[in-house]
Protein backbone atom coordinates (compact mmCIF):
# COMPACT_ATOMS: atom_id res chain seq x y z
CA UNK A 1 0.00 0.00 0.00
CA UNK A 2 1.22 3.48 -0.85
CA UNK A 3 2.54 5.46 2.11
CA UNK A 4 3.56 9.07 1.46
CA UNK A 5 7.01 10.08 2.66
CA UNK A 6 7.36 12.23 5.76
CA UNK A 7 9.42 15.39 5.57
CA UNK A 8 11.55 16.33 8.58
CA UNK A 9 12.94 19.85 8.10
CA UNK A 10 16.18 20.38 10.03
CA UNK A 11 16.06 23.62 11.98
CA UNK A 12 19.86 23.80 11.82
CA UNK A 13 19.19 25.66 8.55
CA UNK A 14 16.33 27.79 9.96
CA UNK A 15 16.46 31.43 10.98
CA UNK A 16 17.31 31.27 14.71
CA UNK A 17 16.25 34.91 15.13
CA UNK A 18 12.73 34.06 13.96
CA UNK A 19 12.46 30.37 14.71
CA UNK A 20 8.76 30.53 15.62
CA UNK A 21 7.93 31.79 12.15
CA UNK A 22 9.94 28.99 10.53
CA UNK A 23 8.21 26.34 12.68
CA UNK A 24 4.79 27.74 11.75
CA UNK A 25 5.85 27.74 8.11
CA UNK A 26 6.89 24.06 8.04
CA UNK A 27 3.72 23.06 9.94
CA UNK A 28 1.55 24.80 7.32
CA UNK A 29 3.64 23.28 4.53
CA UNK A 30 2.87 19.74 5.77
CA UNK A 31 6.06 18.66 7.55
CA UNK A 32 5.61 15.59 9.75
CA UNK A 33 8.65 15.92 12.02
CA UNK A 34 10.84 18.78 13.13
CA UNK A 35 14.46 17.55 13.06
CA UNK A 36 16.67 18.88 15.83
CA UNK A 37 20.41 18.43 15.26
CA UNK A 38 22.21 18.22 18.60
CA UNK A 39 26.01 18.43 18.19
CA UNK A 40 28.49 18.48 21.05
CA UNK A 41 31.73 19.61 19.39
CA UNK A 42 33.28 16.17 20.15
CA UNK A 43 31.35 13.51 18.26
CA UNK A 44 31.21 15.98 15.37
CA UNK A 45 33.25 19.15 14.80
CA UNK A 46 30.38 21.53 15.45
CA UNK A 47 28.29 22.80 18.37
CA UNK A 48 24.62 23.50 17.81
CA UNK A 49 21.54 23.25 20.00
CA UNK A 50 20.29 21.26 22.95
CA UNK A 51 17.97 20.95 25.91
CA UNK A 52 16.95 24.61 26.44
CA UNK A 53 15.83 24.95 22.84
CA UNK A 54 13.89 21.65 22.89
CA UNK A 55 12.12 22.69 26.12
CA UNK A 56 10.78 25.81 24.42
CA UNK A 57 10.06 24.16 21.10
CA UNK A 58 8.07 21.15 22.34
CA UNK A 59 5.03 23.03 23.72
CA UNK A 60 5.05 25.36 20.71
CA UNK A 61 4.61 22.74 17.97
CA UNK A 62 2.38 19.83 17.01
CA UNK A 63 5.18 18.27 14.95
CA UNK A 64 7.03 15.18 16.14
CA UNK A 65 10.19 16.45 17.86
CA UNK A 66 12.85 14.26 16.23
CA UNK A 67 16.12 14.69 18.11
CA UNK A 68 19.28 13.58 16.29
CA UNK A 69 21.94 13.18 18.95
CA UNK A 70 25.43 13.67 17.52
CA UNK A 71 27.10 13.42 20.91
CA UNK A 72 29.75 11.25 22.57
CA UNK A 73 27.82 10.21 25.67
CA UNK A 74 24.17 9.51 24.81
CA UNK A 75 23.60 7.24 27.82
CA UNK A 76 24.39 10.14 30.17
CA UNK A 77 22.34 12.71 28.29
CA UNK A 78 19.27 10.69 27.18
CA UNK A 79 17.36 11.54 30.39
CA UNK A 80 17.91 15.26 29.72
CA UNK A 81 16.26 15.02 26.32
CA UNK A 82 13.50 12.74 27.60
CA UNK A 83 12.65 15.35 30.27
CA UNK A 84 12.86 18.18 27.74
CA UNK A 85 10.02 16.67 25.66
CA UNK A 86 11.56 14.74 22.76
CA UNK A 87 9.13 12.46 20.91
CA UNK A 88 11.83 10.52 19.09
CA UNK A 89 15.43 10.10 20.21
CA UNK A 90 18.06 9.03 17.74
CA UNK A 91 21.47 7.78 18.92
CA UNK A 92 24.52 7.13 16.77
CA UNK A 93 25.77 3.54 16.86
CA UNK A 94 29.38 4.82 16.63
CA UNK A 95 29.05 6.50 20.05
CA UNK A 96 28.07 3.31 21.89
CA UNK A 97 29.31 -0.21 22.55
CA UNK A 98 26.91 -2.96 21.44
CA UNK A 99 25.67 -3.44 24.99
CA UNK A 100 25.21 0.30 25.52
CA UNK A 101 23.34 0.63 22.22
CA UNK A 102 20.88 -2.01 23.45
CA UNK A 103 20.63 -0.14 26.79
CA UNK A 104 20.03 3.21 25.09
CA UNK A 105 17.20 1.90 22.90
CA UNK A 106 15.60 0.21 25.91
CA UNK A 107 15.91 3.38 27.99
CA UNK A 108 14.21 5.45 25.27
CA UNK A 109 11.37 2.92 25.01
CA UNK A 110 10.95 2.72 28.77
CA UNK A 111 10.32 6.47 28.73
CA UNK A 112 7.57 5.93 26.13
CA UNK A 113 9.41 7.60 23.25
CA UNK A 114 10.19 6.40 19.74
CA UNK A 115 13.74 5.08 19.44
CA UNK A 116 16.07 5.38 16.47
CA UNK A 117 19.69 4.50 15.69
CA UNK A 118 21.85 6.34 13.18
CA UNK A 119 24.69 5.22 10.88
CA UNK A 120 27.46 7.52 9.67
CA UNK A 121 28.29 7.04 5.96
CA UNK A 122 31.20 4.67 6.59
CA UNK A 123 29.39 2.54 9.19
CA UNK A 124 27.97 -0.71 7.77
CA UNK A 125 24.29 -1.58 8.23
CA UNK A 126 25.39 -4.62 10.28
CA UNK A 127 26.07 -2.23 13.20
CA UNK A 128 22.27 -2.04 13.62
CA UNK A 129 21.96 -5.82 14.11
CA UNK A 130 21.75 -5.83 17.94
CA UNK A 131 18.72 -3.50 17.93
CA UNK A 132 17.09 -3.63 14.51
CA UNK A 133 14.17 -5.76 15.67
CA UNK A 134 13.30 -3.09 18.27
CA UNK A 135 13.84 0.17 16.41
CA UNK A 136 11.07 2.57 15.44
CA UNK A 137 13.43 4.16 12.94
CA UNK A 138 16.93 3.79 11.50
CA UNK A 139 18.80 6.78 10.10
CA UNK A 140 21.11 6.45 7.12
CA UNK A 141 23.38 9.50 6.98
CA UNK A 142 24.10 10.56 3.41
CA UNK A 143 26.75 13.12 4.46
CA UNK A 144 29.37 13.07 7.23
CA UNK A 145 27.45 14.51 10.18
CA UNK A 146 28.40 17.98 11.38
CA UNK A 147 27.09 20.55 8.95
CA UNK A 148 24.07 21.36 6.83
CA UNK A 149 24.37 22.26 3.17
CA UNK A 150 26.68 19.39 2.15
CA UNK A 151 26.27 17.32 -1.02
CA UNK A 152 24.54 13.92 -0.95
CA UNK A 153 27.08 11.08 -1.03
CA UNK A 154 26.39 9.11 -4.17
CA UNK A 155 25.35 5.53 -3.54
CA UNK A 156 23.78 6.15 -0.11
CA UNK A 157 20.55 4.77 -1.54
CA UNK A 158 22.18 1.31 -1.70
CA UNK A 159 22.60 1.42 2.06
CA UNK A 160 18.95 2.42 2.46
CA UNK A 161 17.94 -0.70 0.51
CA UNK A 162 20.27 -2.85 2.67
CA UNK A 163 18.80 -1.47 5.90
CA UNK A 164 15.26 -2.04 4.56
CA UNK A 165 16.15 -5.67 3.77
CA UNK A 166 17.66 -6.15 7.24
CA UNK A 167 14.52 -4.79 8.93
CA UNK A 168 12.32 -7.13 6.87
CA UNK A 169 14.56 -10.09 7.72
CA UNK A 170 14.30 -9.16 11.41
CA UNK A 171 10.50 -9.05 11.19
CA UNK A 172 10.40 -5.30 11.82
CA UNK A 173 8.32 -4.25 8.81
CA UNK A 174 7.07 -1.17 10.63
CA UNK A 175 10.53 0.33 11.13
CA UNK A 176 10.89 3.69 9.38
CA UNK A 177 14.03 4.55 7.45
CA UNK A 178 15.19 8.14 7.60
CA UNK A 179 17.82 9.69 5.34
CA UNK A 180 19.73 12.82 6.33
CA UNK A 181 22.13 14.93 4.31
CA UNK A 182 21.94 16.62 0.95
CA UNK A 183 18.31 15.67 0.32
CA UNK A 184 16.49 17.77 -2.29
CA UNK A 185 14.37 17.22 -5.38
CA UNK A 186 17.25 15.52 -7.21
CA UNK A 187 18.18 13.04 -4.46
CA UNK A 188 14.83 12.42 -2.72
CA UNK A 189 13.59 10.11 -5.53
CA UNK A 190 16.72 7.91 -5.24
CA UNK A 191 16.32 7.27 -1.52
CA UNK A 192 12.52 7.06 -1.64
CA UNK A 193 12.69 4.39 -4.34
CA UNK A 194 15.18 2.47 -2.18
CA UNK A 195 12.81 2.47 0.80
CA UNK A 196 13.29 5.74 2.70
CA UNK A 197 10.21 6.87 4.64
CA UNK A 198 11.42 10.06 6.35
CA UNK A 199 13.52 12.67 4.58
CA UNK A 200 15.49 15.27 6.52
CA UNK A 201 15.81 18.54 4.63
CA UNK A 202 17.87 21.47 5.83
CA UNK A 203 19.06 23.74 3.09
CA UNK A 204 16.68 22.37 0.46
CA UNK A 205 13.80 23.86 2.47
CA UNK A 206 15.11 26.79 4.49
CA UNK A 207 17.53 28.21 1.92
CA UNK A 208 14.89 28.12 -0.83
CA UNK A 209 13.20 31.35 -1.94
CA UNK A 210 9.84 29.74 -1.07
CA UNK A 211 10.43 27.13 1.67
CA UNK A 212 6.85 25.79 1.64
CA UNK A 213 6.97 25.26 -2.10
CA UNK A 214 10.41 23.63 -1.77
CA UNK A 215 9.14 21.24 0.92
CA UNK A 216 6.19 20.22 -1.27
CA UNK A 217 8.49 19.74 -4.26
CA UNK A 218 10.75 17.34 -2.33
CA UNK A 219 7.75 15.40 -1.01
CA UNK A 220 6.14 15.17 -4.46
CA UNK A 221 9.39 14.02 -6.09
CA UNK A 222 9.83 11.32 -3.42
CA UNK A 223 6.20 10.17 -3.56
CA UNK A 224 6.34 9.87 -7.35
CA UNK A 225 9.39 7.61 -7.00
CA UNK A 226 7.66 5.44 -4.39
CA UNK A 227 4.57 5.13 -6.59
CA UNK A 228 6.72 4.14 -9.58
CA UNK A 229 8.27 1.32 -7.52
CA UNK A 230 4.82 0.08 -6.46
CA UNK A 231 3.57 0.20 -10.06
CA UNK A 232 6.62 -1.73 -11.25
CA UNK A 233 5.92 -4.46 -8.63
CA UNK A 234 2.17 -4.67 -9.40
C1 LIG B 1 24.12 17.02 9.44
C2 LIG B 1 22.75 17.08 10.07
C3 LIG B 1 21.67 17.27 9.07
C4 LIG B 1 21.74 18.57 8.30
C5 LIG B 1 20.91 18.42 7.04
O1 LIG B 1 25.03 16.57 10.35
O2 LIG B 1 22.48 15.88 10.75
O3 LIG B 1 20.40 17.08 9.65
O4 LIG B 1 21.27 19.65 9.03
O5 LIG B 1 21.12 19.54 6.25
P1 LIG B 1 21.04 19.47 4.66
O6 LIG B 1 19.68 18.95 4.29
O7 LIG B 1 21.25 20.90 4.24
O8 LIG B 1 22.13 18.55 4.19
ZN1 LIG C 1 20.38 15.45 11.35
mmCIF file of C-alpha atoms and ligand atoms in Angstrom:
data_model
loop_
_atom_site.group_PDB
_atom_site.id
_atom_site.type_symbol
_atom_site.label_atom_id
_atom_site.label_comp_id
_atom_site.label_asym_id
_atom_site.label_seq_id
_atom_site.Cartn_x
_atom_site.Cartn_y
_atom_site.Cartn_z
ATOM 1 C CA UNK A 1 0.000 0.000 0.000
ATOM 2 C CA UNK A 2 1.223 3.477 -0.847
ATOM 3 C CA UNK A 3 2.543 5.457 2.105
ATOM 4 C CA UNK A 4 3.557 9.069 1.461
ATOM 5 C CA UNK A 5 7.012 10.077 2.662
ATOM 6 C CA UNK A 6 7.355 12.233 5.761
ATOM 7 C CA UNK A 7 9.420 15.387 5.569
ATOM 8 C CA UNK A 8 11.552 16.327 8.575
ATOM 9 C CA UNK A 9 12.939 19.847 8.102
ATOM 10 C CA UNK A 10 16.175 20.383 10.030
ATOM 11 C CA UNK A 11 16.063 23.620 11.983
ATOM 12 C CA UNK A 12 19.856 23.796 11.817
ATOM 13 C CA UNK A 13 19.193 25.661 8.555
ATOM 14 C CA UNK A 14 16.327 27.785 9.959
ATOM 15 C CA UNK A 15 16.464 31.432 10.984
ATOM 16 C CA UNK A 16 17.313 31.272 14.709
ATOM 17 C CA UNK A 17 16.252 34.908 15.131
ATOM 18 C CA UNK A 18 12.734 34.065 13.958
ATOM 19 C CA UNK A 19 12.459 30.370 14.714
ATOM 20 C CA UNK A 20 8.757 30.525 15.623
ATOM 21 C CA UNK A 21 7.930 31.788 12.148
ATOM 22 C CA UNK A 22 9.945 28.995 10.532
ATOM 23 C CA UNK A 23 8.213 26.344 12.677
ATOM 24 C CA UNK A 24 4.786 27.739 11.746
ATOM 25 C CA UNK A 25 5.846 27.737 8.107
ATOM 26 C CA UNK A 26 6.889 24.065 8.039
ATOM 27 C CA UNK A 27 3.725 23.064 9.942
ATOM 28 C CA UNK A 28 1.554 24.796 7.325
ATOM 29 C CA UNK A 29 3.639 23.276 4.529
ATOM 30 C CA UNK A 30 2.870 19.739 5.774
ATOM 31 C CA UNK A 31 6.060 18.663 7.555
ATOM 32 C CA UNK A 32 5.607 15.585 9.751
ATOM 33 C CA UNK A 33 8.649 15.919 12.021
ATOM 34 C CA UNK A 34 10.842 18.776 13.135
ATOM 35 C CA UNK A 35 14.457 17.548 13.060
ATOM 36 C CA UNK A 36 16.674 18.882 15.830
ATOM 37 C CA UNK A 37 20.412 18.428 15.258
ATOM 38 C CA UNK A 38 22.211 18.220 18.601
ATOM 39 C CA UNK A 39 26.005 18.431 18.191
ATOM 40 C CA UNK A 40 28.489 18.481 21.054
ATOM 41 C CA UNK A 41 31.735 19.608 19.393
ATOM 42 C CA UNK A 42 33.282 16.165 20.148
ATOM 43 C CA UNK A 43 31.346 13.512 18.263
ATOM 44 C CA UNK A 44 31.206 15.983 15.369
ATOM 45 C CA UNK A 45 33.248 19.146 14.797
ATOM 46 C CA UNK A 46 30.375 21.528 15.445
ATOM 47 C CA UNK A 47 28.287 22.801 18.373
ATOM 48 C CA UNK A 48 24.623 23.503 17.806
ATOM 49 C CA UNK A 49 21.540 23.248 20.002
ATOM 50 C CA UNK A 50 20.290 21.259 22.951
ATOM 51 C CA UNK A 51 17.969 20.949 25.912
ATOM 52 C CA UNK A 52 16.948 24.614 26.440
ATOM 53 C CA UNK A 53 15.828 24.950 22.842
ATOM 54 C CA UNK A 54 13.887 21.652 22.887
ATOM 55 C CA UNK A 55 12.120 22.691 26.122
ATOM 56 C CA UNK A 56 10.778 25.808 24.418
ATOM 57 C CA UNK A 57 10.059 24.163 21.096
ATOM 58 C CA UNK A 58 8.066 21.149 22.337
ATOM 59 C CA UNK A 59 5.027 23.028 23.720
ATOM 60 C CA UNK A 60 5.054 25.365 20.710
ATOM 61 C CA UNK A 61 4.609 22.742 17.974
ATOM 62 C CA UNK A 62 2.375 19.834 17.012
ATOM 63 C CA UNK A 63 5.184 18.267 14.945
ATOM 64 C CA UNK A 64 7.028 15.177 16.138
ATOM 65 C CA UNK A 65 10.190 16.451 17.863
ATOM 66 C CA UNK A 66 12.849 14.264 16.228
ATOM 67 C CA UNK A 67 16.115 14.690 18.112
ATOM 68 C CA UNK A 68 19.278 13.584 16.286
ATOM 69 C CA UNK A 69 21.944 13.175 18.948
ATOM 70 C CA UNK A 70 25.433 13.667 17.517
ATOM 71 C CA UNK A 71 27.096 13.418 20.914
ATOM 72 C CA UNK A 72 29.749 11.253 22.575
ATOM 73 C CA UNK A 73 27.819 10.213 25.670
ATOM 74 C CA UNK A 74 24.174 9.510 24.814
ATOM 75 C CA UNK A 75 23.596 7.245 27.821
ATOM 76 C CA UNK A 76 24.386 10.141 30.172
ATOM 77 C CA UNK A 77 22.336 12.715 28.289
ATOM 78 C CA UNK A 78 19.273 10.692 27.181
ATOM 79 C CA UNK A 79 17.362 11.544 30.385
ATOM 80 C CA UNK A 80 17.914 15.260 29.725
ATOM 81 C CA UNK A 81 16.260 15.024 26.318
ATOM 82 C CA UNK A 82 13.497 12.738 27.599
ATOM 83 C CA UNK A 83 12.654 15.347 30.272
ATOM 84 C CA UNK A 84 12.859 18.184 27.743
ATOM 85 C CA UNK A 85 10.023 16.674 25.661
ATOM 86 C CA UNK A 86 11.558 14.736 22.761
ATOM 87 C CA UNK A 87 9.126 12.458 20.911
ATOM 88 C CA UNK A 88 11.830 10.519 19.094
ATOM 89 C CA UNK A 89 15.429 10.095 20.209
ATOM 90 C CA UNK A 90 18.056 9.025 17.737
ATOM 91 C CA UNK A 91 21.465 7.783 18.924
ATOM 92 C CA UNK A 92 24.525 7.135 16.774
ATOM 93 C CA UNK A 93 25.768 3.539 16.862
ATOM 94 C CA UNK A 94 29.378 4.819 16.633
ATOM 95 C CA UNK A 95 29.051 6.501 20.046
ATOM 96 C CA UNK A 96 28.075 3.311 21.886
ATOM 97 C CA UNK A 97 29.308 -0.208 22.552
ATOM 98 C CA UNK A 98 26.911 -2.957 21.442
ATOM 99 C CA UNK A 99 25.674 -3.445 24.989
ATOM 100 C CA UNK A 100 25.206 0.295 25.520
ATOM 101 C CA UNK A 101 23.337 0.630 22.220
ATOM 102 C CA UNK A 102 20.883 -2.006 23.447
ATOM 103 C CA UNK A 103 20.631 -0.138 26.785
ATOM 104 C CA UNK A 104 20.032 3.210 25.087
ATOM 105 C CA UNK A 105 17.199 1.897 22.896
ATOM 106 C CA UNK A 106 15.596 0.210 25.913
ATOM 107 C CA UNK A 107 15.914 3.384 27.995
ATOM 108 C CA UNK A 108 14.209 5.454 25.268
ATOM 109 C CA UNK A 109 11.367 2.924 25.005
ATOM 110 C CA UNK A 110 10.948 2.720 28.774
ATOM 111 C CA UNK A 111 10.319 6.467 28.727
ATOM 112 C CA UNK A 112 7.569 5.927 26.129
ATOM 113 C CA UNK A 113 9.406 7.600 23.245
ATOM 114 C CA UNK A 114 10.193 6.401 19.741
ATOM 115 C CA UNK A 115 13.744 5.078 19.439
ATOM 116 C CA UNK A 116 16.075 5.377 16.471
ATOM 117 C CA UNK A 117 19.688 4.498 15.688
ATOM 118 C CA UNK A 118 21.854 6.335 13.175
ATOM 119 C CA UNK A 119 24.690 5.220 10.882
ATOM 120 C CA UNK A 120 27.460 7.520 9.669
ATOM 121 C CA UNK A 121 28.287 7.044 5.961
ATOM 122 C CA UNK A 122 31.204 4.667 6.586
ATOM 123 C CA UNK A 123 29.395 2.541 9.192
ATOM 124 C CA UNK A 124 27.971 -0.714 7.767
ATOM 125 C CA UNK A 125 24.286 -1.584 8.233
ATOM 126 C CA UNK A 126 25.387 -4.624 10.279
ATOM 127 C CA UNK A 127 26.067 -2.227 13.196
ATOM 128 C CA UNK A 128 22.267 -2.043 13.617
ATOM 129 C CA UNK A 129 21.955 -5.818 14.106
ATOM 130 C CA UNK A 130 21.754 -5.827 17.945
ATOM 131 C CA UNK A 131 18.722 -3.504 17.935
ATOM 132 C CA UNK A 132 17.093 -3.630 14.506
ATOM 133 C CA UNK A 133 14.172 -5.756 15.669
ATOM 134 C CA UNK A 134 13.298 -3.092 18.274
ATOM 135 C CA UNK A 135 13.837 0.171 16.409
ATOM 136 C CA UNK A 136 11.065 2.565 15.437
ATOM 137 C CA UNK A 137 13.434 4.161 12.937
ATOM 138 C CA UNK A 138 16.934 3.794 11.501
ATOM 139 C CA UNK A 139 18.804 6.780 10.101
ATOM 140 C CA UNK A 140 21.109 6.451 7.123
ATOM 141 C CA UNK A 141 23.385 9.498 6.985
ATOM 142 C CA UNK A 142 24.095 10.564 3.410
ATOM 143 C CA UNK A 143 26.748 13.118 4.464
ATOM 144 C CA UNK A 144 29.365 13.073 7.231
ATOM 145 C CA UNK A 145 27.453 14.511 10.180
ATOM 146 C CA UNK A 146 28.401 17.982 11.385
ATOM 147 C CA UNK A 147 27.088 20.554 8.953
ATOM 148 C CA UNK A 148 24.075 21.356 6.832
ATOM 149 C CA UNK A 149 24.365 22.265 3.169
ATOM 150 C CA UNK A 150 26.682 19.390 2.148
ATOM 151 C CA UNK A 151 26.270 17.319 -1.016
ATOM 152 C CA UNK A 152 24.538 13.922 -0.946
ATOM 153 C CA UNK A 153 27.078 11.083 -1.027
ATOM 154 C CA UNK A 154 26.388 9.110 -4.174
ATOM 155 C CA UNK A 155 25.351 5.528 -3.539
ATOM 156 C CA UNK A 156 23.784 6.150 -0.107
ATOM 157 C CA UNK A 157 20.546 4.767 -1.543
ATOM 158 C CA UNK A 158 22.183 1.310 -1.702
ATOM 159 C CA UNK A 159 22.600 1.423 2.065
ATOM 160 C CA UNK A 160 18.945 2.420 2.456
ATOM 161 C CA UNK A 161 17.940 -0.698 0.514
ATOM 162 C CA UNK A 162 20.265 -2.853 2.667
ATOM 163 C CA UNK A 163 18.800 -1.474 5.897
ATOM 164 C CA UNK A 164 15.263 -2.042 4.564
ATOM 165 C CA UNK A 165 16.151 -5.673 3.769
ATOM 166 C CA UNK A 166 17.663 -6.146 7.237
ATOM 167 C CA UNK A 167 14.522 -4.786 8.931
ATOM 168 C CA UNK A 168 12.324 -7.130 6.874
ATOM 169 C CA UNK A 169 14.556 -10.089 7.725
ATOM 170 C CA UNK A 170 14.303 -9.159 11.410
ATOM 171 C CA UNK A 171 10.498 -9.053 11.190
ATOM 172 C CA UNK A 172 10.405 -5.302 11.825
ATOM 173 C CA UNK A 173 8.319 -4.251 8.806
ATOM 174 C CA UNK A 174 7.070 -1.170 10.632
ATOM 175 C CA UNK A 175 10.528 0.333 11.133
ATOM 176 C CA UNK A 176 10.888 3.689 9.383
ATOM 177 C CA UNK A 177 14.027 4.549 7.451
ATOM 178 C CA UNK A 178 15.194 8.141 7.599
ATOM 179 C CA UNK A 179 17.822 9.686 5.339
ATOM 180 C CA UNK A 180 19.734 12.815 6.334
ATOM 181 C CA UNK A 181 22.127 14.933 4.312
ATOM 182 C CA UNK A 182 21.939 16.624 0.946
ATOM 183 C CA UNK A 183 18.308 15.670 0.315
ATOM 184 C CA UNK A 184 16.489 17.775 -2.290
ATOM 185 C CA UNK A 185 14.369 17.222 -5.382
ATOM 186 C CA UNK A 186 17.255 15.521 -7.210
ATOM 187 C CA UNK A 187 18.181 13.037 -4.463
ATOM 188 C CA UNK A 188 14.829 12.415 -2.723
ATOM 189 C CA UNK A 189 13.590 10.107 -5.531
ATOM 190 C CA UNK A 190 16.719 7.913 -5.238
ATOM 191 C CA UNK A 191 16.320 7.268 -1.524
ATOM 192 C CA UNK A 192 12.520 7.058 -1.639
ATOM 193 C CA UNK A 193 12.689 4.389 -4.343
ATOM 194 C CA UNK A 194 15.182 2.473 -2.179
ATOM 195 C CA UNK A 195 12.806 2.471 0.798
ATOM 196 C CA UNK A 196 13.288 5.739 2.700
ATOM 197 C CA UNK A 197 10.208 6.869 4.640
ATOM 198 C CA UNK A 198 11.417 10.060 6.347
ATOM 199 C CA UNK A 199 13.517 12.673 4.583
ATOM 200 C CA UNK A 200 15.490 15.270 6.524
ATOM 201 C CA UNK A 201 15.807 18.543 4.628
ATOM 202 C CA UNK A 202 17.872 21.473 5.830
ATOM 203 C CA UNK A 203 19.058 23.744 3.090
ATOM 204 C CA UNK A 204 16.676 22.367 0.462
ATOM 205 C CA UNK A 205 13.801 23.859 2.473
ATOM 206 C CA UNK A 206 15.110 26.792 4.492
ATOM 207 C CA UNK A 207 17.528 28.207 1.922
ATOM 208 C CA UNK A 208 14.890 28.118 -0.833
ATOM 209 C CA UNK A 209 13.197 31.350 -1.937
ATOM 210 C CA UNK A 210 9.837 29.737 -1.072
ATOM 211 C CA UNK A 211 10.432 27.130 1.666
ATOM 212 C CA UNK A 212 6.846 25.794 1.636
ATOM 213 C CA UNK A 213 6.969 25.255 -2.101
ATOM 214 C CA UNK A 214 10.414 23.627 -1.769
ATOM 215 C CA UNK A 215 9.137 21.236 0.917
ATOM 216 C CA UNK A 216 6.192 20.218 -1.267
ATOM 217 C CA UNK A 217 8.489 19.740 -4.264
ATOM 218 C CA UNK A 218 10.754 17.336 -2.327
ATOM 219 C CA UNK A 219 7.751 15.405 -1.013
ATOM 220 C CA UNK A 220 6.143 15.170 -4.462
ATOM 221 C CA UNK A 221 9.387 14.017 -6.088
ATOM 222 C CA UNK A 222 9.832 11.324 -3.415
ATOM 223 C CA UNK A 223 6.197 10.175 -3.560
ATOM 224 C CA UNK A 224 6.344 9.874 -7.349
ATOM 225 C CA UNK A 225 9.393 7.613 -7.000
ATOM 226 C CA UNK A 226 7.658 5.440 -4.391
ATOM 227 C CA UNK A 227 4.572 5.126 -6.594
ATOM 228 C CA UNK A 228 6.717 4.137 -9.576
ATOM 229 C CA UNK A 229 8.274 1.322 -7.520
ATOM 230 C CA UNK A 230 4.823 0.077 -6.465
ATOM 231 C CA UNK A 231 3.573 0.200 -10.057
ATOM 232 C CA UNK A 232 6.621 -1.731 -11.253
ATOM 233 C CA UNK A 233 5.924 -4.462 -8.632
ATOM 234 C CA UNK A 234 2.173 -4.667 -9.401
HETATM 235 C C1 LIG B 1 24.117 17.025 9.436
HETATM 236 C C2 LIG B 1 22.750 17.081 10.067
HETATM 237 C C3 LIG B 1 21.675 17.273 9.072
HETATM 238 C C4 LIG B 1 21.738 18.570 8.298
HETATM 239 C C5 LIG B 1 20.913 18.423 7.037
HETATM 240 O O1 LIG B 1 25.029 16.575 10.353
HETATM 241 O O2 LIG B 1 22.476 15.878 10.754
HETATM 242 O O3 LIG B 1 20.399 17.079 9.647
HETATM 243 O O4 LIG B 1 21.268 19.652 9.034
HETATM 244 O O5 LIG B 1 21.118 19.544 6.245
HETATM 245 P P1 LIG B 1 21.037 19.468 4.657
HETATM 246 O O6 LIG B 1 19.683 18.949 4.292
HETATM 247 O O7 LIG B 1 21.250 20.896 4.242
HETATM 248 O O8 LIG B 1 22.132 18.553 4.185
HETATM 249 ZN ZN1 LIG B 2 20.378 15.454 11.355
#
